Tab-separated table of C-alpha atoms and ligand atoms in Angstrom:
chain	number	residue	atom	x	y	z
A	1	MET	CA	-43.903	-29.236	0.354
A	2	ASP	CA	-43.498	-25.497	0.904
A	3	LEU	CA	-41.691	-25.355	4.240
A	4	THR	CA	-42.003	-21.615	4.403
A	5	MET	CA	-45.860	-21.588	4.409
A	6	ASN	CA	-45.878	-18.283	2.506
A	7	LYS	CA	-44.251	-16.471	5.389
A	8	LYS	CA	-42.321	-13.327	4.545
A	9	PHE	CA	-38.541	-13.794	4.456
A	10	TYR	CA	-37.999	-11.931	7.713
A	11	GLN	CA	-40.652	-14.038	9.457
A	12	GLN	CA	-38.954	-17.316	8.505
A	13	SER	CA	-36.555	-19.332	10.622
A	14	ILE	CA	-32.946	-19.523	9.423
A	15	PRO	CA	-33.396	-23.031	7.856
A	16	GLU	CA	-36.581	-21.786	6.143
A	17	ARG	CA	-34.731	-18.784	4.765
A	18	LEU	CA	-32.006	-21.000	3.304
A	19	GLU	CA	-34.741	-23.153	1.759
A	20	THR	CA	-36.332	-20.045	0.239
A	21	LEU	CA	-33.003	-18.983	-1.282
A	22	LYS	CA	-32.677	-22.378	-2.974
A	23	GLU	CA	-36.271	-22.258	-4.248
A	24	ARG	CA	-35.882	-18.738	-5.610
A	25	THR	CA	-32.524	-19.261	-7.304
A	26	GLY	CA	-32.526	-22.957	-8.217
A	27	LEU	CA	-29.158	-23.263	-6.443
A	28	LYS	CA	-28.136	-26.533	-4.819
A	29	PRO	CA	-27.339	-26.981	-1.098
A	30	GLU	CA	-23.605	-27.261	-1.902
A	31	ASP	CA	-23.705	-23.896	-3.732
A	32	LEU	CA	-24.810	-22.206	-0.518
A	33	LYS	CA	-22.766	-24.216	1.955
A	34	GLY	CA	-20.539	-21.181	2.470
A	35	PHE	CA	-23.449	-19.649	4.431
A	36	ASN	CA	-23.507	-22.533	6.935
A	37	PRO	CA	-21.894	-21.807	10.313
A	38	ASN	CA	-19.346	-24.579	9.662
A	39	GLY	CA	-19.143	-24.090	5.910
A	40	GLY	CA	-17.238	-20.830	5.877
A	41	LEU	CA	-13.521	-20.214	5.843
A	42	SER	CA	-11.477	-23.094	7.237
A	43	LEU	CA	-8.804	-22.462	9.842
A	44	GLU	CA	-6.301	-24.008	7.451
A	45	SER	CA	-7.157	-21.553	4.645
A	46	ALA	CA	-7.168	-18.658	7.114
A	47	ASN	CA	-3.700	-19.654	8.269
A	48	GLY	CA	-2.497	-19.395	4.700
A	49	MET	CA	-4.094	-15.986	4.170
A	50	ILE	CA	-2.575	-13.829	6.909
A	51	GLU	CA	0.050	-14.072	9.630
A	52	ASN	CA	-0.123	-15.264	13.250
A	53	VAL	CA	-3.615	-16.762	12.878
A	54	VAL	CA	-5.240	-18.014	16.075
A	55	GLY	CA	-8.858	-18.322	14.952
A	56	LEU	CA	-11.675	-17.012	12.785
A	57	TYR	CA	-13.866	-13.934	13.171
A	58	SER	CA	-17.612	-14.140	12.504
A	59	LEU	CA	-20.207	-11.574	11.465
A	60	PRO	CA	-23.939	-11.895	10.790
A	61	LEU	CA	-24.757	-12.449	7.108
A	62	GLY	CA	-28.214	-11.260	6.034
A	63	ILE	CA	-29.911	-11.249	2.633
A	64	ALA	CA	-31.392	-7.970	1.377
A	65	GLN	CA	-34.678	-8.466	-0.443
A	66	ASN	CA	-36.539	-6.686	-3.267
A	67	PHE	CA	-33.490	-5.615	-5.300
A	68	PHE	CA	-34.550	-5.484	-8.920
A	69	ILE	CA	-31.458	-4.464	-10.882
A	70	ASN	CA	-31.252	-4.118	-14.675
A	71	GLY	CA	-34.523	-6.060	-14.984
A	72	ARG	CA	-33.401	-8.945	-12.779
A	73	GLU	CA	-34.194	-9.855	-9.188
A	74	VAL	CA	-30.988	-10.023	-7.120
A	75	LEU	CA	-30.789	-11.481	-3.610
A	76	VAL	CA	-28.028	-9.452	-1.992
A	77	PRO	CA	-25.830	-10.937	0.759
A	78	MET	CA	-24.661	-8.416	3.351
A	79	ALA	CA	-22.126	-9.102	6.122
A	80	ILE	CA	-22.516	-6.500	8.855
A	81	GLU	CA	-22.869	-6.174	12.628
A	82	GLU	CA	-25.063	-3.043	12.585
A	83	PRO	CA	-28.830	-3.485	13.072
A	84	SER	CA	-31.318	-1.946	10.594
A	85	VAL	CA	-28.985	-1.886	7.576
A	86	VAL	CA	-30.340	-4.999	5.842
A	87	ALA	CA	-33.967	-4.122	6.683
A	88	SER	CA	-33.589	-0.537	5.474
A	89	ALA	CA	-31.899	-1.538	2.181
A	90	SER	CA	-34.652	-4.121	1.539
A	91	PHE	CA	-37.404	-1.603	2.242
A	92	MET	CA	-35.952	1.101	-0.010
A	93	ALA	CA	-35.361	-1.478	-2.764
A	94	LYS	CA	-39.070	-2.311	-2.532
A	95	LEU	CA	-39.954	1.349	-3.107
A	96	ALA	CA	-37.648	1.427	-6.153
A	97	LYS	CA	-39.078	-1.842	-7.505
A	98	ALA	CA	-42.494	-0.211	-7.875
A	99	SER	CA	-40.964	2.089	-10.543
A	100	GLY	CA	-38.882	-0.577	-12.308
A	101	GLY	CA	-35.994	-0.967	-9.840
A	102	PHE	CA	-32.388	0.089	-10.318
A	103	GLU	CA	-30.310	0.598	-13.426
A	104	ALA	CA	-26.685	-0.026	-12.526
A	105	GLY	CA	-23.289	-0.896	-13.936
A	106	MET	CA	-19.670	0.082	-14.378
A	107	ARG	CA	-18.075	2.019	-17.216
A	108	SER	CA	-14.658	0.373	-17.307
A	109	GLN	CA	-12.286	-1.734	-15.228
A	110	GLU	CA	-9.192	0.451	-15.526
A	111	MET	CA	-6.936	0.766	-12.501
A	112	ILE	CA	-4.081	3.228	-12.080
A	113	GLY	CA	-0.561	2.313	-10.983
A	114	GLN	CA	1.885	5.055	-9.975
A	115	LEU	CA	5.672	5.369	-10.290
A	116	GLN	CA	7.400	8.245	-8.499
A	117	VAL	CA	10.532	9.375	-10.378
A	118	LEU	CA	13.031	11.475	-8.372
A	119	ASP	CA	16.496	13.036	-8.853
A	120	LEU	CA	15.645	14.535	-12.250
A	121	ALA	CA	17.376	17.664	-13.560
A	122	ASP	CA	14.269	18.528	-15.573
A	123	PRO	CA	11.072	16.590	-14.692
A	124	HIS	CA	9.214	18.074	-17.701
A	125	GLN	CA	11.871	16.839	-20.108
A	126	ALA	CA	11.798	13.408	-18.400
A	127	ALA	CA	8.006	13.343	-18.812
A	128	ALA	CA	8.392	13.956	-22.555
A	129	GLN	CA	11.052	11.207	-22.795
A	130	VAL	CA	8.716	8.710	-21.083
A	131	LEU	CA	5.889	9.584	-23.471
A	132	GLU	CA	8.198	9.038	-26.470
A	133	GLU	CA	8.774	5.465	-25.252
A	134	LYS	CA	5.138	4.894	-24.314
A	135	GLU	CA	4.413	2.044	-26.735
A	136	ALA	CA	7.570	0.131	-25.797
A	137	LEU	CA	6.845	0.549	-22.082
A	138	LEU	CA	3.239	-0.634	-22.498
A	139	ALA	CA	4.466	-3.677	-24.442
A	140	LYS	CA	6.919	-4.467	-21.612
A	141	ALA	CA	4.138	-4.259	-19.008
A	142	ALA	CA	1.848	-6.444	-21.143
A	143	ALA	CA	4.564	-9.070	-21.683
A	144	PHE	CA	4.890	-9.444	-17.942
A	145	HIS	CA	1.229	-10.508	-17.598
A	146	PRO	CA	0.347	-12.223	-20.889
A	147	ASN	CA	-2.603	-13.989	-19.213
A	148	LEU	CA	-4.460	-10.747	-18.705
A	149	ALA	CA	-4.858	-10.263	-22.474
A	150	LYS	CA	-6.599	-13.656	-22.658
A	151	TYR	CA	-9.276	-12.280	-20.325
A	152	GLY	CA	-9.658	-9.142	-22.434
A	153	GLY	CA	-7.507	-6.882	-20.233
A	154	GLY	CA	-3.980	-5.457	-20.276
A	155	PRO	CA	-2.089	-2.158	-20.050
A	156	ARG	CA	-3.994	0.597	-21.874
A	157	ASN	CA	-2.088	3.814	-21.447
A	158	LEU	CA	0.818	5.619	-19.838
A	159	GLU	CA	0.345	9.161	-18.542
A	160	VAL	CA	2.754	11.630	-16.949
A	161	ARG	CA	2.282	14.299	-14.312
A	162	VAL	CA	4.833	16.702	-12.855
A	163	ILE	CA	4.217	17.537	-9.199
A	164	GLU	CA	5.646	21.028	-8.809
A	165	ASP	CA	4.895	22.205	-5.290
A	166	SER	CA	6.142	19.388	-3.062
A	167	PRO	CA	8.310	19.731	0.083
A	168	ILE	CA	11.118	17.873	-1.758
A	169	GLY	CA	10.894	19.942	-4.945
A	170	ALA	CA	9.443	18.988	-8.335
A	171	PHE	CA	9.245	15.335	-9.389
A	172	LEU	CA	7.665	13.173	-12.052
A	173	VAL	CA	4.797	10.728	-11.596
A	174	VAL	CA	4.084	8.126	-14.266
A	175	HIS	CA	0.617	6.552	-14.337
A	176	LEU	CA	0.210	3.103	-15.826
A	177	ILE	CA	-3.437	2.483	-16.744
A	178	VAL	CA	-4.362	-1.195	-16.788
A	179	ASP	CA	-7.645	-2.853	-17.685
A	180	VAL	CA	-7.776	-5.553	-14.998
A	181	GLN	CA	-11.111	-7.071	-16.073
A	182	ASP	CA	-12.532	-9.307	-13.321
A	183	ALA	CA	-9.584	-9.037	-10.887
A	184	MET	CA	-9.342	-6.396	-8.174
A	185	GLY	CA	-5.959	-5.804	-9.745
A	186	ALA	CA	-3.706	-4.542	-6.939
A	187	ASN	CA	-1.186	-7.371	-7.181
A	188	LEU	CA	-1.387	-7.396	-10.962
A	189	ILE	CA	-0.583	-3.696	-11.246
A	190	ASN	CA	2.042	-3.656	-8.501
A	191	SER	CA	3.985	-6.421	-10.227
A	192	MET	CA	3.742	-4.689	-13.638
A	193	LEU	CA	5.050	-1.467	-12.051
A	194	GLU	CA	8.070	-3.317	-10.660
A	195	HIS	CA	8.986	-4.286	-14.215
A	196	LEU	CA	8.718	-0.744	-15.520
A	197	ALA	CA	10.999	0.755	-12.863
A	198	SER	CA	14.376	-0.050	-14.516
A	199	PRO	CA	13.348	0.920	-18.068
A	200	ILE	CA	11.987	4.238	-16.782
A	201	GLU	CA	15.207	4.918	-14.856
A	202	GLU	CA	17.169	4.225	-18.055
A	203	ILE	CA	14.960	6.525	-20.124
A	204	THR	CA	14.928	9.436	-17.686
A	205	GLY	CA	18.247	9.097	-15.845
A	206	GLY	CA	16.229	9.511	-12.613
A	207	ARG	CA	15.519	7.233	-9.656
A	208	VAL	CA	12.213	5.384	-9.421
A	209	HIS	CA	11.095	5.500	-5.797
A	210	LEU	CA	7.494	4.330	-5.079
A	211	ARG	CA	5.690	1.888	-7.386
A	212	ILE	CA	2.185	1.208	-6.163
A	213	LEU	CA	-1.406	1.286	-7.346
A	214	SER	CA	-3.667	4.237	-6.572
A	215	ASN	CA	-6.830	3.525	-4.612
A	216	LEU	CA	-8.416	6.582	-6.177
A	217	SER	CA	-9.743	4.300	-8.941
A	218	ASP	CA	-11.619	7.031	-10.774
A	219	ARG	CA	-11.513	5.066	-14.035
A	220	ARG	CA	-13.338	2.212	-12.398
A	221	LEU	CA	-16.588	3.875	-11.438
A	222	ALA	CA	-19.726	1.978	-10.489
A	223	TRP	CA	-23.057	3.777	-10.814
A	224	ALA	CA	-26.720	3.181	-10.055
A	225	ARG	CA	-29.895	5.166	-10.570
A	226	ALA	CA	-33.488	4.708	-9.477
A	227	ARG	CA	-36.822	6.474	-9.534
A	228	PHE	CA	-39.154	6.630	-6.538
A	229	ALA	CA	-42.823	7.424	-7.169
A	230	LEU	CA	-44.518	9.895	-4.824
A	231	ALA	CA	-47.129	7.304	-3.869
A	232	GLU	CA	-44.332	5.012	-2.664
A	233	LEU	CA	-42.680	7.756	-0.631
A	234	ALA	CA	-45.822	8.774	1.290
A	235	PHE	CA	-46.312	7.168	4.700
A	236	GLY	CA	-48.097	7.960	7.974
A	237	ASP	CA	-48.918	11.649	8.039
A	238	TYR	CA	-46.232	12.476	5.453
A	239	SER	CA	-47.244	13.176	1.846
A	240	GLY	CA	-45.022	11.953	-1.004
A	241	GLU	CA	-44.103	15.589	-1.800
A	242	GLU	CA	-43.062	16.251	1.806
A	243	VAL	CA	-40.869	13.154	1.924
A	244	ARG	CA	-39.303	13.907	-1.485
A	245	ASP	CA	-38.567	17.536	-0.651
A	246	GLY	CA	-37.264	16.582	2.797
A	247	ILE	CA	-34.864	14.111	1.179
A	248	ILE	CA	-33.595	16.663	-1.345
A	249	GLU	CA	-33.112	19.249	1.427
A	250	ALA	CA	-31.219	16.698	3.546
A	251	TRP	CA	-29.018	15.748	0.568
A	252	ALA	CA	-28.238	19.427	-0.161
A	253	PHE	CA	-26.903	19.748	3.413
A	254	ALA	CA	-24.501	16.829	2.830
A	255	ASP	CA	-23.439	18.067	-0.593
A	256	CYS	CA	-22.418	21.444	0.846
A	257	ASP	CA	-21.025	20.561	4.278
A	258	PRO	CA	-18.201	18.058	4.931
A	259	TYR	CA	-19.335	17.514	8.544
A	260	ARG	CA	-22.692	16.262	7.313
A	261	ALA	CA	-21.244	14.605	4.181
A	262	ALA	CA	-18.983	12.340	6.269
A	263	THR	CA	-22.009	10.839	8.039
A	264	HIS	CA	-24.098	10.795	4.861
A	265	ASN	CA	-21.397	8.874	2.989
A	266	LYS	CA	-20.847	6.595	5.988
A	267	GLY	CA	-24.497	5.573	5.553
A	268	VAL	CA	-23.886	4.871	1.848
A	269	MET	CA	-20.887	2.716	2.792
A	270	ASN	CA	-22.928	0.786	5.394
A	271	GLY	CA	-24.566	-0.908	2.435
A	272	ILE	CA	-21.597	-1.091	0.086
A	273	ASP	CA	-19.099	-2.417	2.650
A	274	ALA	CA	-21.537	-5.132	3.731
A	275	VAL	CA	-21.819	-6.438	0.148
A	276	VAL	CA	-18.063	-6.098	-0.437
A	277	LEU	CA	-17.351	-7.999	2.783
A	278	ALA	CA	-19.842	-10.768	1.952
A	279	CYS	CA	-17.787	-11.291	-1.235
A	280	ALA	CA	-14.486	-11.303	0.730
A	281	ASN	CA	-13.256	-8.279	-1.202
A	282	ASP	CA	-10.932	-5.515	-0.021
A	283	TRP	CA	-13.388	-3.089	1.617
A	284	ARG	CA	-10.541	-0.790	2.728
A	285	ALA	CA	-9.670	-0.231	-0.930
A	286	VAL	CA	-13.323	0.571	-1.711
A	287	GLU	CA	-13.580	2.896	1.308
A	288	ALA	CA	-10.360	4.729	0.383
A	289	GLY	CA	-11.549	5.164	-3.212
A	290	ALA	CA	-15.009	6.353	-2.174
A	291	HIS	CA	-13.849	9.084	0.185
A	292	ALA	CA	-11.024	10.312	-2.064
A	293	TYR	CA	-13.546	10.497	-4.936
A	294	ALA	CA	-16.025	12.378	-2.726
A	295	ALA	CA	-13.323	15.026	-2.220
A	296	ARG	CA	-12.211	15.211	-5.875
A	297	SER	CA	-13.474	18.782	-6.374
A	298	GLY	CA	-11.405	20.022	-3.431
A	299	ARG	CA	-14.455	19.907	-1.159
A	300	TYR	CA	-15.675	16.654	0.422
A	301	ARG	CA	-19.201	16.115	-0.954
A	302	SER	CA	-22.056	13.616	-1.153
A	303	LEU	CA	-21.487	10.442	-3.173
A	304	THR	CA	-25.174	10.517	-4.150
A	305	GLN	CA	-27.417	13.014	-5.919
A	306	TRP	CA	-31.152	13.425	-5.316
A	307	SER	CA	-33.459	15.483	-7.516
A	308	LYS	CA	-37.070	16.000	-8.571
A	309	ALA	CA	-38.185	14.446	-11.863
A	310	GLU	CA	-40.413	16.319	-14.330
A	311	ASN	CA	-43.444	14.347	-13.139
A	312	GLY	CA	-42.576	15.014	-9.474
A	313	ASP	CA	-40.992	11.619	-8.690
A	314	LEU	CA	-37.769	11.458	-6.683
A	315	LEU	CA	-34.643	10.551	-8.684
A	316	GLY	CA	-31.518	9.094	-7.087
A	317	PHE	CA	-28.052	8.626	-8.567
A	318	ILE	CA	-24.772	7.358	-7.162
A	319	GLU	CA	-21.312	7.034	-8.706
A	320	LEU	CA	-18.107	5.996	-6.953
A	321	PRO	CA	-14.881	4.032	-7.497
A	322	MET	CA	-15.402	0.318	-7.068
A	323	ALA	CA	-12.205	-1.749	-7.184
A	324	LEU	CA	-13.657	-5.234	-6.797
A	325	GLY	CA	-12.650	-8.672	-7.998
A	326	ILE	CA	-14.434	-11.940	-8.587
A	327	VAL	CA	-11.171	-13.777	-9.324
A	328	GLY	CA	-7.957	-13.674	-7.293
A	329	GLY	CA	-7.504	-12.203	-3.825
A	330	ALA	CA	-9.560	-14.000	-1.151
A	331	THR	CA	-12.675	-14.447	-3.306
A	332	LYS	CA	-11.846	-17.948	-4.520
A	333	LEU	CA	-10.533	-19.112	-1.137
A	334	HIS	CA	-13.498	-17.988	0.917
A	335	PRO	CA	-16.529	-20.315	0.647
A	336	THR	CA	-18.891	-17.571	1.885
A	337	ALA	CA	-17.697	-15.301	-0.926
A	338	GLN	CA	-18.335	-18.075	-3.435
A	339	ALA	CA	-21.849	-18.624	-2.063
A	340	SER	CA	-22.481	-14.854	-2.162
A	341	LEU	CA	-21.445	-14.547	-5.816
A	342	LYS	CA	-23.569	-17.577	-6.759
A	343	LEU	CA	-26.584	-16.230	-4.879
A	344	MET	CA	-26.364	-12.932	-6.784
A	345	GLY	CA	-25.782	-14.788	-10.060
A	346	VAL	CA	-22.831	-12.512	-10.734
A	347	LYS	CA	-20.715	-13.423	-13.783
A	348	THR	CA	-18.662	-10.239	-14.209
A	349	VAL	CA	-17.128	-7.737	-11.838
A	350	ALA	CA	-19.176	-4.996	-13.533
A	351	GLU	CA	-22.375	-6.692	-12.368
A	352	LEU	CA	-21.057	-6.931	-8.811
A	353	GLY	CA	-20.031	-3.256	-8.804
A	354	GLY	CA	-23.466	-2.219	-10.080
A	355	ILE	CA	-25.183	-4.232	-7.338
A	356	ALA	CA	-22.974	-2.695	-4.634
A	357	ALA	CA	-23.720	0.806	-5.990
A	358	ALA	CA	-27.483	0.105	-6.006
A	359	VAL	CA	-27.304	-1.052	-2.385
A	360	GLY	CA	-25.376	2.130	-1.480
A	361	LEU	CA	-28.067	4.274	-3.104
A	362	ALA	CA	-30.862	2.366	-1.323
A	363	GLN	CA	-29.033	2.678	1.999
A	364	ASN	CA	-28.617	6.404	1.537
A	365	LEU	CA	-32.314	6.818	0.802
A	366	GLY	CA	-33.201	4.794	3.914
A	367	ALA	CA	-31.159	7.127	6.116
A	368	LEU	CA	-32.332	10.349	4.398
A	369	ARG	CA	-35.976	9.291	4.494
A	370	ALA	CA	-35.784	8.549	8.208
A	371	LEU	CA	-33.804	11.709	9.032
A	372	ALA	CA	-36.076	13.921	6.957
A	373	THR	CA	-39.230	12.573	8.630
A	374	GLU	CA	-39.510	10.788	11.943
A	375	GLY	CA	-35.772	10.746	12.779
A	376	ILE	CA	-33.372	7.837	12.632
A	377	GLN	CA	-33.864	6.598	16.189
A	378	ARG	CA	-37.424	5.384	15.789
A	379	GLY	CA	-36.618	2.844	13.108
A	380	HIS	CA	-33.515	1.740	14.961
A	381	MET	CA	-35.229	1.330	18.298
A	382	SER	CA	-36.677	-2.161	18.105
A	383	LEU	CA	-33.525	-3.665	16.585
A	384	HIS	CA	-31.387	-1.815	19.106
A	385	ALA	CA	-33.651	-3.122	21.887
A	386	ARG	CA	-33.125	-6.690	20.632
A	387	GLN	CA	-29.385	-6.210	20.758
A	388	ILE	CA	-29.632	-4.840	24.325
A	389	ALA	CA	-31.854	-7.790	25.310
A	390	LEU	CA	-29.266	-10.241	23.939
A	391	THR	CA	-26.421	-8.406	25.682
A	392	ALA	CA	-28.348	-8.538	28.959
A	393	GLY	CA	-28.425	-12.323	28.605
A	394	ALA	CA	-32.053	-12.913	27.504
A	395	LYS	CA	-32.785	-16.475	26.400
A	396	PRO	CA	-33.911	-16.840	22.742
A	397	GLU	CA	-37.568	-17.176	23.830
A	398	GLN	CA	-37.304	-14.002	25.969
A	399	VAL	CA	-35.664	-11.689	23.411
A	400	ASP	CA	-38.757	-10.446	21.530
A	401	ARG	CA	-40.817	-9.912	24.691
A	402	LEU	CA	-38.023	-8.083	26.481
A	403	ALA	CA	-37.215	-5.902	23.437
A	404	LYS	CA	-40.895	-4.952	23.084
A	405	MET	CA	-41.071	-3.986	26.744
A	406	LEU	CA	-37.951	-1.810	26.527
A	407	VAL	CA	-39.390	0.012	23.483
A	408	GLU	CA	-42.780	0.530	25.176
A	409	GLU	CA	-41.089	1.920	28.274
A	410	LYS	CA	-38.891	4.136	26.007
A	411	ASN	CA	-36.020	3.011	28.209
A	412	ILE	CA	-33.678	0.941	26.043
A	413	LYS	CA	-30.875	0.552	28.525
A	414	LEU	CA	-28.791	-2.439	29.540
A	415	THR	CA	-29.407	-1.863	33.260
A	416	ARG	CA	-33.208	-1.846	32.731
A	417	ALA	CA	-33.016	-5.010	30.590
A	418	GLN	CA	-30.978	-6.753	33.299
A	419	GLU	CA	-33.484	-5.617	35.943
A	420	ILE	CA	-36.446	-7.078	34.009
A	421	LEU	CA	-34.595	-10.325	33.306
A	422	ALA	CA	-33.695	-10.689	36.988
A	423	GLN	CA	-37.400	-10.346	37.835
A	424	TRP	CA	-38.457	-12.853	35.164
A	425	ASN	CA	-35.800	-15.325	36.096
A	426	GLY	CA	-36.639	-14.958	39.792
A	427	LYS	CA	-33.187	-13.712	40.806
B	1	NAD	P1	-4.302	-11.678	-7.915
B	1	NAD	O1	-2.885	-11.420	-7.554
B	1	NAD	O2	-4.888	-12.973	-7.469
B	1	NAD	O3	-4.412	-11.520	-9.513
B	1	NAD	C1	-5.535	-11.896	-10.244
B	1	NAD	C2	-5.198	-13.114	-11.084
B	1	NAD	O4	-6.386	-13.604	-11.696
B	1	NAD	C3	-4.222	-12.832	-12.187
B	1	NAD	O5	-3.194	-13.780	-12.173
B	1	NAD	C4	-5.049	-12.987	-13.480
B	1	NAD	O6	-4.259	-13.475	-14.544
B	1	NAD	C5	-6.105	-13.971	-13.046
B	1	NAD	N1	-7.408	-13.951	-13.746
B	1	NAD	C6	-8.193	-15.049	-13.953
B	1	NAD	N2	-9.315	-14.716	-14.593
B	1	NAD	C7	-9.282	-13.384	-14.778
B	1	NAD	C8	-10.212	-12.454	-15.350
B	1	NAD	N3	-11.376	-12.824	-15.881
B	1	NAD	N4	-9.889	-11.138	-15.310
B	1	NAD	C9	-8.712	-10.732	-14.764
B	1	NAD	N5	-7.791	-11.569	-14.228
B	1	NAD	C10	-8.074	-12.894	-14.221
B	1	NAD	O7	-5.254	-10.534	-7.377
B	1	NAD	P2	-5.314	-9.006	-7.684
B	1	NAD	O8	-6.708	-8.749	-8.098
B	1	NAD	O9	-4.228	-8.521	-8.593
B	1	NAD	O10	-5.030	-8.335	-6.246
B	1	NAD	C11	-6.025	-8.292	-5.278
B	1	NAD	C12	-5.461	-8.370	-3.881
B	1	NAD	O11	-4.483	-7.351	-3.677
B	1	NAD	C13	-6.525	-8.138	-2.850
B	1	NAD	O12	-6.487	-9.205	-1.932
B	1	NAD	C14	-6.083	-6.834	-2.161
B	1	NAD	O13	-6.462	-6.852	-0.813
B	1	NAD	C15	-4.609	-6.830	-2.348
B	1	NAD	N6	-3.866	-5.566	-2.295
B	1	NAD	C16	-4.466	-4.331	-2.244
B	1	NAD	C17	-3.711	-3.171	-2.199
B	1	NAD	C18	-4.407	-1.833	-2.197
B	1	NAD	O14	-5.613	-1.755	-2.384
B	1	NAD	N7	-3.715	-0.706	-2.001
B	1	NAD	C19	-2.324	-3.239	-2.234
B	1	NAD	C20	-1.715	-4.512	-2.322
B	1	NAD	C21	-2.490	-5.674	-2.357
């Protein structure tokens, strides 16, 4: 029997939604048990993950709808506390779906590890000496992690840079480029770097100081593109052309002004972080990479690009570093991450990166579309009102009615919500 009675996903109860996920993916209840309130991370596992554990921290996990990526429907889990993000991503994905959805992917999985070499008489000569020994050094790094080759990865290159204008004088930086395949790669690279420190000291006569990966993973870029037809963009009194042009004008502001770009890119990361978090990945690494990449030209710019197609459609593109893993780190330990990866049907890290990029692009469009037309507050209002109603202590059966009243009164304040509740509850 169809428990969901053809209700839309957002109209369903939580058990109905879980039922729908199983029907749509063919997954079994145990595959999705990581989404159950008691099926997530155990206290025991948490205690093994970090220090001084006293409990667990929860966040809402929602499923974004309508994502059609590389010809496949993807149900996207998003862990986030902010209202409107999941709804906005789902809505924008629906607009994209009408024109074939998103194309997305990643170009490579190469991460960069850095060694800082100090106390050199001539850093340029040391750089040349390191390059002469490149093959031997790469073989040493590979021998330290023979398993990586089995998965198709391994050290790929060694590059040198001399930093001339530093407060401590000139020094050498050696970059080890490693294809980390499906791992996030931080531990992998850091341990390889440790093993290169002594050989590099012997070769150069210098002192290896720092040995650590770079979070500016600009050889591990995820991208997504989508087309939005004018007919899909039109709504209310706004024509498709007006919405498209308003979006391009809003994007141009972000691309030219760091004050606007910071907020613009924050909106992009609302979507990306929520997916990264649902997969128990290192969202700080993704954030660091994204913002450093946005500033790569010397000016902090938009992570997205919006333009007008020849036929007048709106075209969106996003590209940013995406250091994710589907093996290692917390991904295997966290049952919610396992359920998230199964729900998305992700088999490679490149697929996951492409999905996260597509969500970032959709999220950016949601914000730009609202800002360029009726303003962001209108869309936020009813969800914000629900949050205020809950904070004021409304019972589950009172939340919708109270939120509606606050919106109608255009007075979405905690004090007003408490006043109404006191009246209703006869206090
Ligand atoms: P990890 O140490 O668990 O290494 C991944 C392991 O998976 C390797 O042993 C590898 O051999 C194995 N593996 C199995 N199948 C694989 C496949 N298909 N492709 C590649 N490897 C495969 O994890 P990691 O990814 O090296 O490190 C990730 C962790 O490091 C994250 O938890 C992150 O938070 C943390 N970290 C981050 C930073 C930073 O971003 N600056 C610094 C230090 C640590």
